[in-house]
Amino acid sequence: MLVAHPAVLKDLVEQYETLCTLHAENGGATARRRMDDVAYTLCVSTGTRTAEDALDAGRRRLHGTRAQGDAVLTGG
């Protein structure tokens, strides 16, 4: 499976969260379509089938990447 670069994954998670807020505030069709597009890309990028699972997987990977990156920098 291909794994998204952490910067790309972070951007997708942030986009989806922002679009969820926009959709909740105004319920616009444009925000919903864009949210669906980002959700699809997140699912493909994380190997999941639902937006919720993709967000969870994306957040876990980002958290793990950060922890590993910190360990490399501190020698721990």
PDB file of C-alpha atoms in Angstrom, residues 2-47:
ATOM      1  CA  LEU A   2       1.180   3.500  -0.759  1.00  0.00           C
ATOM      2  CA  VAL A   3       1.568   5.731   2.261  1.00  0.00           C
ATOM      3  CA  ALA A   4       0.911   9.457   2.026  1.00  0.00           C
ATOM      4  CA  HIS A   5       3.708  11.831   2.968  1.00  0.00           C
ATOM      5  CA  PRO A   6       3.044  13.252   6.450  1.00  0.00           C
ATOM      6  CA  ALA A   7       2.712  16.808   5.097  1.00  0.00           C
ATOM      7  CA  VAL A   8       0.098  15.682   2.564  1.00  0.00           C
ATOM      8  CA  LEU A   9      -1.754  13.661   5.178  1.00  0.00           C
ATOM      9  CA  LYS A  10      -1.730  16.586   7.606  1.00  0.00           C
ATOM     10  CA  ASP A  11      -3.129  18.870   4.902  1.00  0.00           C
ATOM     11  CA  LEU A  12      -5.908  16.405   4.061  1.00  0.00           C
ATOM     12  CA  VAL A  13      -6.915  15.978   7.709  1.00  0.00           C
ATOM     13  CA  GLU A  14      -6.943  19.749   8.224  1.00  0.00           C
ATOM     14  CA  GLN A  15      -8.933  20.318   5.027  1.00  0.00           C
ATOM     15  CA  TYR A  16     -11.526  17.744   6.018  1.00  0.00           C
ATOM     16  CA  GLU A  17     -11.911  19.171   9.512  1.00  0.00           C
ATOM     17  CA  THR A  18     -12.302  22.701   8.104  1.00  0.00           C
ATOM     18  CA  LEU A  19     -14.834  21.547   5.523  1.00  0.00           C
ATOM     19  CA  CYS A  20     -16.829  19.738   8.221  1.00  0.00           C
ATOM     20  CA  THR A  21     -17.049  23.011  10.132  1.00  0.00           C
ATOM     21  CA  LEU A  22     -18.082  24.945   7.026  1.00  0.00           C
ATOM     22  CA  HIS A  23     -20.700  22.359   6.153  1.00  0.00           C
ATOM     23  CA  ALA A  24     -22.057  22.391   9.696  1.00  0.00           C
ATOM     24  CA  GLU A  25     -22.275  26.185   9.653  1.00  0.00           C
ATOM     25  CA  ASN A  26     -23.958  26.713   6.295  1.00  0.00           C
ATOM     26  CA  GLY A  27     -24.744  23.269   4.900  1.00  0.00           C
ATOM     27  CA  GLY A  28     -23.696  24.328   1.417  1.00  0.00           C
ATOM     28  CA  ALA A  29     -23.568  21.841  -1.433  1.00  0.00           C
ATOM     29  CA  THR A  30     -20.152  23.073  -2.528  1.00  0.00           C
ATOM     30  CA  ALA A  31     -18.631  22.422   0.889  1.00  0.00           C
ATOM     31  CA  ARG A  32     -20.269  18.980   0.966  1.00  0.00           C
ATOM     32  CA  ARG A  33     -18.883  18.017  -2.455  1.00  0.00           C
ATOM     33  CA  ARG A  34     -15.403  19.190  -1.508  1.00  0.00           C
ATOM     34  CA  MET A  35     -15.686  17.341   1.803  1.00  0.00           C
ATOM     35  CA  ASP A  36     -16.625  14.156  -0.069  1.00  0.00           C
ATOM     36  CA  ASP A  37     -13.629  14.606  -2.395  1.00  0.00           C
ATOM     37  CA  VAL A  38     -11.214  15.095   0.499  1.00  0.00           C
ATOM     38  CA  ALA A  39     -12.766  12.150   2.364  1.00  0.00           C
ATOM     39  CA  TYR A  40     -12.236   9.930  -0.675  1.00  0.00           C
ATOM     40  CA  THR A  41      -8.597  11.017  -0.942  1.00  0.00           C
ATOM     41  CA  LEU A  42      -8.098  10.438   2.783  1.00  0.00           C
ATOM     42  CA  CYS A  43      -9.581   6.951   2.459  1.00  0.00           C
ATOM     43  CA  VAL A  44      -7.286   6.095  -0.434  1.00  0.00           C
ATOM     44  CA  SER A  45      -4.289   7.577   1.388  1.00  0.00           C
ATOM     45  CA  THR A  46      -4.950   5.594   4.566  1.00  0.00           C
ATOM     46  CA  GLY A  47      -6.342   2.366   3.116  1.00  0.00           C
TER      47      GLY A  47
END
